[in-house]
XYZ file of C-alpha atoms in Angstrom:
589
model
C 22.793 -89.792 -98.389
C 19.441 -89.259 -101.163
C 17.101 -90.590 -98.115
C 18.247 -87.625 -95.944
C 17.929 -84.484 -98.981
C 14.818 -82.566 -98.454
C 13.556 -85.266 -95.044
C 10.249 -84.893 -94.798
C 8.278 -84.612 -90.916
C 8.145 -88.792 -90.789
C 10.851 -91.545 -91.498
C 10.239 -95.024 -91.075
C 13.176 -97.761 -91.414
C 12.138 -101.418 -91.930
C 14.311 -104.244 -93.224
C 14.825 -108.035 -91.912
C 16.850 -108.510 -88.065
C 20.014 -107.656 -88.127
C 20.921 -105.553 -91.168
C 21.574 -102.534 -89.191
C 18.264 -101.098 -89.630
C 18.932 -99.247 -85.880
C 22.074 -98.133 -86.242
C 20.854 -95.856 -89.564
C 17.718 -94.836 -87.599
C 20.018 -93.742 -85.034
C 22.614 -92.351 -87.423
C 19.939 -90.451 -89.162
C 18.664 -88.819 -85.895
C 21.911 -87.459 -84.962
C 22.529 -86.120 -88.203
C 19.618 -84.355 -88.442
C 20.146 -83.412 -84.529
C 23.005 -81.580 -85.559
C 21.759 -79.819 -88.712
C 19.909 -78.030 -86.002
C 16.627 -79.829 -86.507
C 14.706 -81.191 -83.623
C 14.500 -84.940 -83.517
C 12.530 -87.389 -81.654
C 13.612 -90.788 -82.345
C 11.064 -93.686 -81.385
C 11.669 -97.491 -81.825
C 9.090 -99.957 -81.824
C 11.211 -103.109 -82.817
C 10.898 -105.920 -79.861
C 14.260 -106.631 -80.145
C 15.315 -102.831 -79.764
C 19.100 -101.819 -78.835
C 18.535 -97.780 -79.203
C 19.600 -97.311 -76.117
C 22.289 -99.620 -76.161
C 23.365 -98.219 -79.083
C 23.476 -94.157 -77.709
C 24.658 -95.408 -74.449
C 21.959 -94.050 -72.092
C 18.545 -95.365 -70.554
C 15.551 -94.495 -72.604
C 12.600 -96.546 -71.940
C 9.089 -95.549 -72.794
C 9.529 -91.876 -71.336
C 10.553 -89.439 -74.149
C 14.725 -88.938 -72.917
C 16.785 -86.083 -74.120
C 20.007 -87.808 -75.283
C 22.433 -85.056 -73.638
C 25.142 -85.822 -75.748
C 23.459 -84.785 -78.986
C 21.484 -81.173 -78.508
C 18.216 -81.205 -80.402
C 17.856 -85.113 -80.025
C 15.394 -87.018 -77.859
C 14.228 -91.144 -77.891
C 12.057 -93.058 -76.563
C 11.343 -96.929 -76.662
C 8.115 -98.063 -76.609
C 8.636 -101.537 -75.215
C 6.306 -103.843 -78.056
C 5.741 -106.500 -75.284
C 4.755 -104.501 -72.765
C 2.247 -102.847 -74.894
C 0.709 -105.996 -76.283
C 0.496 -107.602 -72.499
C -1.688 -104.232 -71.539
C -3.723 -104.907 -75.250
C -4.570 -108.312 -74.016
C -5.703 -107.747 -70.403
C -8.076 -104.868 -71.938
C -9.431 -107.310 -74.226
C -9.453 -110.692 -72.584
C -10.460 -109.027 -69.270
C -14.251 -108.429 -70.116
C -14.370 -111.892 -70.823
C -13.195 -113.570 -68.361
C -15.156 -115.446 -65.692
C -17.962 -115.271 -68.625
C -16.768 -117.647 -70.919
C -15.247 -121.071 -70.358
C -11.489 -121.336 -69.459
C -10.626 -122.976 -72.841
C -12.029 -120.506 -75.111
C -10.176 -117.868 -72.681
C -6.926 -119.812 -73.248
C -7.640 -119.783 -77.017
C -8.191 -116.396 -76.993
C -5.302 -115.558 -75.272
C -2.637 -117.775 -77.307
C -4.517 -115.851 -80.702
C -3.156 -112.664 -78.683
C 0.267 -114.092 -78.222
C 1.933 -114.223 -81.685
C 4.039 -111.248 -83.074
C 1.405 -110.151 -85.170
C -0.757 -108.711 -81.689
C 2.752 -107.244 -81.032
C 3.059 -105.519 -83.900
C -0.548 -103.906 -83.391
C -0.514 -103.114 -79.915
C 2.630 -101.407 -81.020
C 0.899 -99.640 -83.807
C -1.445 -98.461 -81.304
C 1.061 -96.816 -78.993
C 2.903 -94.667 -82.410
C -0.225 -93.644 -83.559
C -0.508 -90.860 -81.225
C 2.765 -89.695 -82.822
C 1.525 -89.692 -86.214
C -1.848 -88.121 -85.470
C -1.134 -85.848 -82.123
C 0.057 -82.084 -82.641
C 0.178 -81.975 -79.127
C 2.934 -84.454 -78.561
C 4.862 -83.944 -82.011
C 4.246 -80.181 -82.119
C 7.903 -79.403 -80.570
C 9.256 -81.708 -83.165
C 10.774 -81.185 -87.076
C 11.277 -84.897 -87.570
C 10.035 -87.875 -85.826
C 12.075 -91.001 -86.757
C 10.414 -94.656 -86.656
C 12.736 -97.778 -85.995
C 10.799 -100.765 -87.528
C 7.809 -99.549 -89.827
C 4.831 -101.545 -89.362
C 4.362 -104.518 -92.025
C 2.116 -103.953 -95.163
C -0.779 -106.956 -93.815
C -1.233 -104.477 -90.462
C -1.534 -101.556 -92.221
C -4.251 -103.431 -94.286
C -5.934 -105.206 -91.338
C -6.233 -101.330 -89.810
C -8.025 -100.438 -93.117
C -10.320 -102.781 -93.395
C -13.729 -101.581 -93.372
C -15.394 -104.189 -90.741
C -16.709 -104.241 -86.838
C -13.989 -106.344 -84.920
C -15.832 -106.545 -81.642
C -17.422 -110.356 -81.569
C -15.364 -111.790 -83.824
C -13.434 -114.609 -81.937
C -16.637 -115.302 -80.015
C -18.593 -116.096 -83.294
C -15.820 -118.313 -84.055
C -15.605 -116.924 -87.389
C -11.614 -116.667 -87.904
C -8.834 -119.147 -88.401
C -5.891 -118.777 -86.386
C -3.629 -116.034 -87.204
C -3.665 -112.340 -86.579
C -7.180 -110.869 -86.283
C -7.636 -111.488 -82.911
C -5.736 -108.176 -81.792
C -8.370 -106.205 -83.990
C -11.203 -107.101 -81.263
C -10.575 -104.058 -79.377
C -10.109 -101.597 -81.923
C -13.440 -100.217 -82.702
C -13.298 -97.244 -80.711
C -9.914 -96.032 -82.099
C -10.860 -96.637 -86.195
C -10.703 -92.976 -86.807
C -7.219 -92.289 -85.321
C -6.120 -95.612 -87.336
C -7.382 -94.107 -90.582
C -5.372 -90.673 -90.015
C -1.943 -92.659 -89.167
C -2.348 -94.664 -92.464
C -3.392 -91.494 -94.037
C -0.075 -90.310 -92.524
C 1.748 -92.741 -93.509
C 0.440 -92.643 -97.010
C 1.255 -89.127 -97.841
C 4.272 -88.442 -99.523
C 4.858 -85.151 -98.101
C 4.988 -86.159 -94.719
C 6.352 -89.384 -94.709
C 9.253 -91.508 -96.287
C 10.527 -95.106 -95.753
C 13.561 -96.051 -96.072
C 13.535 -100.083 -96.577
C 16.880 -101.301 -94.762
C 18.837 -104.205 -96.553
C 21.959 -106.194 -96.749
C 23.886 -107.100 -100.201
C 22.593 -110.660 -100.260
C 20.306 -112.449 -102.116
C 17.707 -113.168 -99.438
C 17.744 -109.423 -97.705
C 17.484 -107.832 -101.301
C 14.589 -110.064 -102.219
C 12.951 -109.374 -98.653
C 13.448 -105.686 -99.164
C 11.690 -106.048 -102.875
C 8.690 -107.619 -101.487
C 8.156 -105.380 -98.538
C 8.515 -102.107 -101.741
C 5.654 -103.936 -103.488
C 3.586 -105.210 -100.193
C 3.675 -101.516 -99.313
C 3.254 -99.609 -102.482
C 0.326 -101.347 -103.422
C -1.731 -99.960 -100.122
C -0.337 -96.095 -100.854
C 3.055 -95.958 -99.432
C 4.831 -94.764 -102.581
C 7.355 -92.148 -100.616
C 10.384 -95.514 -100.550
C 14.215 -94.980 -100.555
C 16.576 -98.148 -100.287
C 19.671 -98.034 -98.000
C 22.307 -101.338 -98.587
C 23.969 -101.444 -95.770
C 27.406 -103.283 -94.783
C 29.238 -103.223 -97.890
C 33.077 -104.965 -97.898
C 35.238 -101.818 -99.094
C 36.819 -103.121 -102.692
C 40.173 -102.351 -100.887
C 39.940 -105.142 -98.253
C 39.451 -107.828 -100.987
C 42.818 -107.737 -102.313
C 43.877 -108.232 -98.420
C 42.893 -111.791 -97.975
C 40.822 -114.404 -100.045
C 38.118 -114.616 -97.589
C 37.442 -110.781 -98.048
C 37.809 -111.501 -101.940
C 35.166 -113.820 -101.870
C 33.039 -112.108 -100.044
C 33.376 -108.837 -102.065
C 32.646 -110.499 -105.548
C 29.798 -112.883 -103.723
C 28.070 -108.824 -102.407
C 29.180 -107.613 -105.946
C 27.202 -110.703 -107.720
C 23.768 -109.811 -105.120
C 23.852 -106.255 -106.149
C 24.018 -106.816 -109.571
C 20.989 -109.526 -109.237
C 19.096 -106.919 -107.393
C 15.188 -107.290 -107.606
C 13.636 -105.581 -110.528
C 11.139 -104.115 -108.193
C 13.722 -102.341 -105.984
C 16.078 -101.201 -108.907
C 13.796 -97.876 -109.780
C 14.352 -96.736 -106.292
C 16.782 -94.096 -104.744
C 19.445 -96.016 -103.531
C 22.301 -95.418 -100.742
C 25.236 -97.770 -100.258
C 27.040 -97.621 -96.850
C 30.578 -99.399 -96.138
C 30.931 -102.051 -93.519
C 32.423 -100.761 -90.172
C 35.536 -102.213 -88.312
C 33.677 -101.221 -84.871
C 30.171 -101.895 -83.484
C 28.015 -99.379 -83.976
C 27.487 -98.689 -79.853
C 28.063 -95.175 -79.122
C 27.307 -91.989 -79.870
C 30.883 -91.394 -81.988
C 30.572 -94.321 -83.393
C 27.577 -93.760 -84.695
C 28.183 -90.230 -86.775
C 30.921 -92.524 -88.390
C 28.894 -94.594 -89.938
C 27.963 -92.039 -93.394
C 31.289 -91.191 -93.500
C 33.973 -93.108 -95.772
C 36.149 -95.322 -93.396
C 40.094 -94.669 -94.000
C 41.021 -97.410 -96.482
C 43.397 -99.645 -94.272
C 43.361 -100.292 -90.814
C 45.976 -100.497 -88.844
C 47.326 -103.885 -88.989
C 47.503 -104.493 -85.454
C 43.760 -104.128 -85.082
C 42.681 -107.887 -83.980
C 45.917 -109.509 -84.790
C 44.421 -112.634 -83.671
C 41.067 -114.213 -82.442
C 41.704 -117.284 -80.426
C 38.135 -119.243 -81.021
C 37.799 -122.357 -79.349
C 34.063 -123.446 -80.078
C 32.242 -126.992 -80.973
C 31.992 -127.414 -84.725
C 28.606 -128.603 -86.153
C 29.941 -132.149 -87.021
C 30.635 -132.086 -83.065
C 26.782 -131.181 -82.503
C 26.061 -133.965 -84.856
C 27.764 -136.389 -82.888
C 24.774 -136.022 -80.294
C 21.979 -136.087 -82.764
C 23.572 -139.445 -84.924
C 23.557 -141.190 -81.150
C 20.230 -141.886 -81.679
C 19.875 -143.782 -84.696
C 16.796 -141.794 -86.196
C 14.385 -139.008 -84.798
C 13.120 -135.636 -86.318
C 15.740 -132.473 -86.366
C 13.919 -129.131 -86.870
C 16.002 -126.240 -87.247
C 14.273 -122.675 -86.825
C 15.403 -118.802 -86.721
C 14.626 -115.737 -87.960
C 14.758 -115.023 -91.540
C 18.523 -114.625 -93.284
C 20.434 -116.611 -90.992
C 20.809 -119.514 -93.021
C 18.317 -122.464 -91.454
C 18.113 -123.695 -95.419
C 21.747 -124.170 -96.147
C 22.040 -125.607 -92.149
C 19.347 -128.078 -92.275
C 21.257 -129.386 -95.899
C 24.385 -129.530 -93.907
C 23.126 -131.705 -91.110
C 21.467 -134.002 -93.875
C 24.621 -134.478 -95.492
C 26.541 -135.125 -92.414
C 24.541 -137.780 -90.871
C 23.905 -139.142 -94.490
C 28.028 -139.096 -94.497
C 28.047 -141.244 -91.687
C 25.660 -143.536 -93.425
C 22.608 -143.120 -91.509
C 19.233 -142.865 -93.755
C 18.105 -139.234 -93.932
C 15.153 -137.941 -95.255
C 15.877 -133.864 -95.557
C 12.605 -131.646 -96.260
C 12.620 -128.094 -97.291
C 10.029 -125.190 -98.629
C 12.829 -123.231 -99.701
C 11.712 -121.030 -102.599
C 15.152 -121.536 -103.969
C 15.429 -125.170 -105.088
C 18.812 -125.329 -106.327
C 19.770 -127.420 -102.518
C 17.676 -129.706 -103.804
C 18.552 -130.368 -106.943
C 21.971 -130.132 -105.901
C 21.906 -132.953 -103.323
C 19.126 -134.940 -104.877
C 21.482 -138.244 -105.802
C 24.672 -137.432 -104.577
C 24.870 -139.154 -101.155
C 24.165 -142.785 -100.530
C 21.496 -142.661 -97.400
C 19.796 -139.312 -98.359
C 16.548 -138.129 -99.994
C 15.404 -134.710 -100.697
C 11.582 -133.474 -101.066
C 10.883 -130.470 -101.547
C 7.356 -128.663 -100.585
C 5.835 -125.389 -102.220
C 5.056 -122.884 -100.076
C 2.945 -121.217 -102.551
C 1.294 -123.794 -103.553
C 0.598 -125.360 -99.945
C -0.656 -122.047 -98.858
C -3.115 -121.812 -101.530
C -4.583 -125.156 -100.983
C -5.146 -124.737 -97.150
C -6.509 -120.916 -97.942
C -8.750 -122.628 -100.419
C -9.783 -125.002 -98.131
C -10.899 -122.806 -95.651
C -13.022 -120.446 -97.818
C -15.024 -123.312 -98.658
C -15.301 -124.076 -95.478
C -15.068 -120.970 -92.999
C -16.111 -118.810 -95.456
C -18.933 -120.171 -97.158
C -22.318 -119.040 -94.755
C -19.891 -115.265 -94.225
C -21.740 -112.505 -96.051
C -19.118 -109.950 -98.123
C -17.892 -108.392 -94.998
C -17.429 -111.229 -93.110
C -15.672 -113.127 -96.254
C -13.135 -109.845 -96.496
C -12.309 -110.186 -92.901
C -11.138 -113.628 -93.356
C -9.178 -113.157 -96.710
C -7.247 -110.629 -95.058
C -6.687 -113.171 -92.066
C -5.840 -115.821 -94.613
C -2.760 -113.583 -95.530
C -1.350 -113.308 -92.424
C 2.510 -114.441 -91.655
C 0.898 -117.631 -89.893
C -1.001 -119.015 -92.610
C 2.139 -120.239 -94.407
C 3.455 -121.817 -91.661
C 0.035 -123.503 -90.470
C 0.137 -124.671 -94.556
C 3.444 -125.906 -94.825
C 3.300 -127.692 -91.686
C 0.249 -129.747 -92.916
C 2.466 -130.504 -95.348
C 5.876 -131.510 -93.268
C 3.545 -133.515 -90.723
C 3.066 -136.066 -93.803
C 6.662 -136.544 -93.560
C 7.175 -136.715 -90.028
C 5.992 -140.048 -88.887
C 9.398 -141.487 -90.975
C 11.056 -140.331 -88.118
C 10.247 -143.407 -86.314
C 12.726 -145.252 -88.568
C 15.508 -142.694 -89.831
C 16.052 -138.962 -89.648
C 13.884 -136.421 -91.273
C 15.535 -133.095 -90.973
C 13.214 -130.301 -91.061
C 13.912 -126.918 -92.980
C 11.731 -123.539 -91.905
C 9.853 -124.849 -88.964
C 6.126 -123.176 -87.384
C 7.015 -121.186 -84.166
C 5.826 -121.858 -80.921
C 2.989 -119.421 -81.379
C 1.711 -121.120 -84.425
C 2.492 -124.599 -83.343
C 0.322 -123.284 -79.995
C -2.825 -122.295 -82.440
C -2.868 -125.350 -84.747
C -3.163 -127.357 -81.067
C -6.037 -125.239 -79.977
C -7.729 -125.756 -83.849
C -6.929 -129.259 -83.976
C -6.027 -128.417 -87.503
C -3.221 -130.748 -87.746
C -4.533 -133.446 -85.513
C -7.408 -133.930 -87.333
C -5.085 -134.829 -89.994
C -3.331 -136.982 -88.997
C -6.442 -138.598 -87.496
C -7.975 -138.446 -90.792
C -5.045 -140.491 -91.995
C -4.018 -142.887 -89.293
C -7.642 -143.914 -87.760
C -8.382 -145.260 -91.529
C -5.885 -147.871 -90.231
C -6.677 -148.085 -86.961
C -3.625 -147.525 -85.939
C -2.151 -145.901 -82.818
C -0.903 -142.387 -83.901
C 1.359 -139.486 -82.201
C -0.011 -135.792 -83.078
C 2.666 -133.937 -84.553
C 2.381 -131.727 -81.735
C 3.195 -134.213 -79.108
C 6.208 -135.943 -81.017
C 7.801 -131.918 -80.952
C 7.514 -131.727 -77.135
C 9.112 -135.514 -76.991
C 12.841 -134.473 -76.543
C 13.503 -138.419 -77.429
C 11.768 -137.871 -80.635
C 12.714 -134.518 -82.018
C 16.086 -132.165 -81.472
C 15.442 -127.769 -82.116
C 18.305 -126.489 -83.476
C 18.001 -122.459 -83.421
C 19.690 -121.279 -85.920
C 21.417 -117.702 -85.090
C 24.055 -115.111 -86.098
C 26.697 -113.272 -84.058
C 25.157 -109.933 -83.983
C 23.289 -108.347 -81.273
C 19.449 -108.146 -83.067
C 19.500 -111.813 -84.053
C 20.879 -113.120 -80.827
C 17.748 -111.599 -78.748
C 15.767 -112.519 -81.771
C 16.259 -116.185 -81.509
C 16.636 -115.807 -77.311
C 12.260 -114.377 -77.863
C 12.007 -117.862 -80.123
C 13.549 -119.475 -77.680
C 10.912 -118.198 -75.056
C 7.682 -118.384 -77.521
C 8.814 -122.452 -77.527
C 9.456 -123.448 -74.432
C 5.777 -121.641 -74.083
C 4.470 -124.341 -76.520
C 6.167 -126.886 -73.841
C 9.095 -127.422 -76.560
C 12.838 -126.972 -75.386
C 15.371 -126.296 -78.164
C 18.451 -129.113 -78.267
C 20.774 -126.560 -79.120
C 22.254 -123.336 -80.833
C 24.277 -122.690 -83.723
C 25.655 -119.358 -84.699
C 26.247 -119.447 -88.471
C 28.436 -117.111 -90.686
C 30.801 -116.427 -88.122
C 33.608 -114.422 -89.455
C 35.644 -115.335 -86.146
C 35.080 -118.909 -86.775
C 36.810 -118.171 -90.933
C 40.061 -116.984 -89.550
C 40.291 -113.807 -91.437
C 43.703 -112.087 -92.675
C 41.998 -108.550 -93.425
C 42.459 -106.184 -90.789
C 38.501 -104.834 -90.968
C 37.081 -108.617 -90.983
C 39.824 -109.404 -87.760
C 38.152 -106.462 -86.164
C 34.704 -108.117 -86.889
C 35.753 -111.039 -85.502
C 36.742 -109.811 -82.370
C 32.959 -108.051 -82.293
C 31.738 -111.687 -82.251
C 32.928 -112.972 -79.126
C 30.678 -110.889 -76.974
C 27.558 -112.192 -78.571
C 28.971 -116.079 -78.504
C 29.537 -115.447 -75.002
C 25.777 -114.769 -74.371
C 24.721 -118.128 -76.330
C 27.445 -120.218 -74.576
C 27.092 -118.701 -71.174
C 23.322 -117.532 -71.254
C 21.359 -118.805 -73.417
C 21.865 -122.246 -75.087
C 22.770 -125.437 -73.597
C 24.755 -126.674 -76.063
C 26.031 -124.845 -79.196
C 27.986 -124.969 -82.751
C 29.748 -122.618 -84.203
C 29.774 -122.513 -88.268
C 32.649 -120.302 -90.252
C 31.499 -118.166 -93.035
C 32.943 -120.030 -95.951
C 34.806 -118.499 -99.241
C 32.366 -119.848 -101.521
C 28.451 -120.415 -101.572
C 27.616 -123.761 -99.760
C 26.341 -125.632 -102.315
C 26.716 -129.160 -102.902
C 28.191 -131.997 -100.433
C 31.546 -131.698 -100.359
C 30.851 -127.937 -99.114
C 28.051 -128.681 -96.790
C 30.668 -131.255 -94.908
C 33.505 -128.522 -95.025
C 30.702 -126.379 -93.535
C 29.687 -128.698 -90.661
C 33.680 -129.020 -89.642
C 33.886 -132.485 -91.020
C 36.639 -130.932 -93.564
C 38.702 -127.891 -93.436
C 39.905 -125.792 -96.410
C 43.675 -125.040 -96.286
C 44.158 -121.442 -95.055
C-alpha cells in the first residue's frame, strides 16, 4: 500500500459513513503493529465500531489489544466529550441568564459540529503531548477533523461573549465560547497537522460517483488551509473475476469501472491505493490483516448458497403513505445512501397510482429531474440550487448581521456562514415555499434539515418569519413549517439507510437528534441491499448473508416500520426503473 511506505508519526483517515474508513485505520494499525512499530490507534468517529471490529472493550482508557503485540486503542467517546464541553460552558451561565437564551444556547451546542470540536479538544493532547505519545512510533486517527473546524480553530478572534452579544447566526460557533484558554495548544495541533513530516491523511472513498466527489472536495477543503501530506485509498472494489459470475456482479463491476474512470480531477494527482471487496465482515482481528491481501479468486460455491429475504418492498411502504390522499414525505440520511434517487422513486410511485405529486430536490446532479420532468401524468419536478440558495441567505445576513461588526467580528461570522448548517437553514427557506401544497397533494421532499438545524431555525424564527412575511400579507391563518413536521397527519420521515454497520447507527443518532426536535420518523428503508438483488456470485451471496444482521437491528430495534430496496443492475434513472426499484415491477432473474 503507497499510504503505508515511509508512515510518518501521524495518520488521519476521513471519508463519508460507511466506506470502510475503520476497518483500514484498523488494518493499518496492525500492520504497522507487526512491523514491530508501536501503535496507538485512537478513533474519534461518533459512530465508532473499533472495538467491535478487534473484538475487545476499549473505551476512553488507552487498551493494549493482546492479540496484536505493539498495538494499543482507545475510543474517545465524541458524545460524551461534547456533553462535558457544554456543562463547562453553559454552566457559568446558568441561573444568570433567562431560561430561553439558556435553551438557545444549549440547542447551538447540540449539533455535530460541537461534537466534532469537543472531540478535537480531547486528540489534541495527542498531537501536542510528548508525555502521552512519547512511548509511541505512530499514532493513528479514525475520522480526521473536517477542513471548516480546523479553520474555526485558526481564526484569530476572542470567542468568550459571543452568543451573549447575539452576534452569530445559528450554526457552529457556539462550541468556540470556551476555547480561549486552550488557543495555543489549538495552534500546535493544526501546526501538527499541517506538517508534512509528521502527518499524512489518507482520504477514505468508495468507487462511486458521490464518495469520489466527496473525497475531492474534502482534498481541496483541506489543502487549501496547509494539509498538503494526502493519499487516496478506494476501497471495496468488485474483483473483475466475479463479474463474469452473474449479471448483477457485471453490472456492478463496469458501473465501479465507469466511477473510477470519472474520478475528480482534483483527486487524480494523488497517490492512490485500490483494495478488493471482502466476502466477510471486517470484525476480527484475522479478518482484518486480510483485508491488504489479494482474496483467492473464487469462493467456494457453497458460501451463502441462498439468502431467504422476506422483507416489505417500498411500493408496500407506499401503500401507507398513498392512504392519505396528500401530505408532505421527507426523506433524510446520511450522505451516499441514496435519499435523491429514493425520494424520485416514491414520486413516481404515488404519481403511478395517479395521485398529484409535487417532488422537490437540491440535488447537484439534475439529470432526475430532467429525466422525470414530463414523463408521468400527476407529477412535477422543481428543482432548487443549493449554491445559489446558500449564497442568497449568506448575503442576506451580512447585510444584516454583519453590517455594525468591525473586521474581526465580520470574519467570525463568514466563517460561521460556512458551516454544514447554513445550507440546510438555506435550502429549507427554500423547500418551505413549497410545502404549504401539501395541503392538497404530495410534495416529496429530497435532502431534508436535521433535527438540530430544524431545532435552531425554531429558536431564530428564521423560517417563521417567512412564512409570516408571506401569509399575514393575506391575512390568512398559517402553519410554521416547523409545526406541520411534528404533525404526524401532515408529514411522513422516511430515513433513508444502508445495510452496513456505520450507517445503521448513523441514521439510529438521526433518528435520536429528531425525535429531540419533537419529530418521529414514519419509517426506514435500507437501500442497495445486495440480499434484497438475489445474487448468483459466490462473494456478493456472502455479502448478502452480512446483511441480515444489520436488517435485524432496523426491523427488531430500531424502526417501526421498514422497506427494503434491491440494488438494481443498472443506474435508476427514469420511471420505468424507479417503479422496478420501489417493487412495483421485478426484472426477470
Amino acid at each position: 500500500m503507497k499510504f503505508l511506505e515511509q508512515a510518518p508519526r501521524f495518520l488521519f483517515f476521513t471519508g463519508k459513513g460507511g466506506v470502510g474508513k475503520t476497518s483500514i485505520a484498523c488494518a493499518t494499525a496492525i500492520e504497522l503493529a507487526e512491523a514491530g512499530r508501536r501503535v496507538l490507534l485512537v478513533s474519534t468517529d461518533p459512530a465508532s465500531n473499533v472495538g467491535q471490529a478487534f473484538g475487545v472493550g476499549i473505551g476512553d482508557k488507552i487498551t493494549a489489544i493482546d492479540a496484536v503485540p505493539n498495538l494499543f486503542a482507545l475510543e474517545i467517546d465524541p458524545q460524551a466529550a461534547a456533553q462535558a464541553y457544554r456543562d463547562r460552558i453553559v454552566g457559568p451561565v446558568r441561573g444568570k441568564l433567562p431560561e430561553a437564551v439558556v435553551k438557545g444556547i444549549e440547542e447551538q451546542l447540540s449539533g455535530a459540529c460541537t461534537t466534532e470540536i469537543a472531540a478535537f479538544d480531547e486528540f489534541t493532547a495527542l498531537l501536542t503531548d510528548v508525555a502521552i505519545t512519547s512511548g509511541y512510533d505512530h499514532i493513528i486517527f479514525d475520522t480526521a477533523p473536517t477542513g471548516h473546524t480546523i479553520r474555526l480553530l485558526q481564526l484569530p478572534v476572542a470567542w468568550s461573549g459571543f452568543l451573549e452579544a447575539g452576534k452569530g447566526d445559528a450554526s457552529c460557533l457556539g462550541p468556540l465560547a470556551g476555547l480561549e484558554k486552550q488557543r495555543a495548544q489549538y495552534s500546535a495541533a493544526v501546526d501538527a497537522l499541517a506538517d508534512g513530516r509528521r502527518t499524512r491523511l489518507i482520504l477514505v472513498a468508495r468507487a462511486q460517483n458521490s464518495a469520489l466527489r466527496e473525497a475531492a472536495r474534502t482534498h481541496v477543503e483541506l489543502a487549501a488551509i496547509g494539509l498538503h501530506q494526502q493519499f487516496l485509498v478506494v476501497n471495496g472494489l468488485l474483483p473483475k473475476e466475479e463479474a463474469a459470475l452473474d449479471a448483477l456482479a457485471a453490472a456492478l463491476y463496469a458501473r465501479e469501472q465507469a466511477a473510477l474512470a470519472a474520478t475528480p480531477d482534483a483527486l487524480r494527482g494523488l497517490p492512490c491505493d485500490y483494495v478488493p471487496l471482502k466476502p466477510f465482515n471486517l470484525v476480527g482481528i484475522d479478518a482484518l490483516r486480510q483485508l491488504f491481501v489479494e482474496t483467492p479468486p473464487h469462493l467456494d460455491a457453497a458460501v451463502g448458497e441462498a439468502v431467504e429475504l422476506h422483507a416489505p418492498s417500498l411500493s408496500e411502504l407506499v401503500d401507507g403513505v398513498a392512504a392519505d390522499g396528500h401530505g408532505l414525505v421527507m426523506l433524510m440520511g446520511k450522505g451516499g445512501v441514496g435519499k435523491t434517487t429514493l425520494a424520485a422513486a416514491v414520486a413516481v410511485e404515488l404519481a403511478h397510482r395517479g395521485l398529484p405529486v409535487h417532488l422537490t430536490t437540491s440535488d447537484p446532479a439534475a439529470h432526475l429531474a430532467e429525466t422525470l420532468h414530463g414523463s408521468l401524468d400527476n407529477l412535477t419536478v422543481s428543482r432548487i440550487d443549493p449554491r445559489a440558495e446558500t449564497e442568497r441567505y449568506r448575503q442576506e445576513v451580512l447585510r444584516t448581521k454583519g453590517a455594525k461588526l468591525d473586521a474581526q467580528g465580520r470574519a467570525l461570522l463568514e466563517e460561521d456562514l460556512r458551516s454544514p448548517c447554513t445550507e440546510e437553514i438555506a435550502v429549507f427557506q427554500a423547500f418551505s415555499r413549497i410545502i404549504r401544497e401539501a395541503g392538497e397533494k404530495f410534495v416529496v421532499m429530497d435532502t431534508a434539515p436535521t433535527g438540530h438545524t430544524l431545532l435552531l431555525l425554531d429558536a431564530t424564527g428564521a423560517y417563521h418569519r417567512e412564512v409570516a412575511r408571506m401569509l399575514d400579507a393575506r391575512g390568512a391563518h398559517y402553519t410554521t413549517p416547523m409545526m406541520q413536521l411534528q404533525d404526524a397527519r401532515r408529514t411522513k420521515v422516511l430515513l433513508v439507510t444502508l445495510a452496513e454497520t456505520t450507517p445503521v447507527l448513523e441514521a439510529a443518532n438521526l433518528q435520536a437528534d429528531l425525535r429531540r426536535a419533537g419529530i418521529e420518523p414514519w419509517a426506514w428503508v435500507i437501500n442497495n441491499s445486495v440480499a434484497a438483488a438475489r445474487p448468483r456470485s459466490p462473494l456478493l451471496r456472502k455479502r448478502a448473508e452480512n446483511e441480515l444482521a444489520e436488517m435485524e437491528k432496523v426491523a427488531t430495534t430500531h424502526a417501526r416500520r421498514y422497506a427494503v430496496v434491491p440494488l438494481l443492475r443498472d443506474e435508476p434513472v427514469g420511471a420505468p426503473r424507479l417503479l422496478e426499484l420501489a417493487g412495483h415491477a421485478t426484472e426477470p432473474a
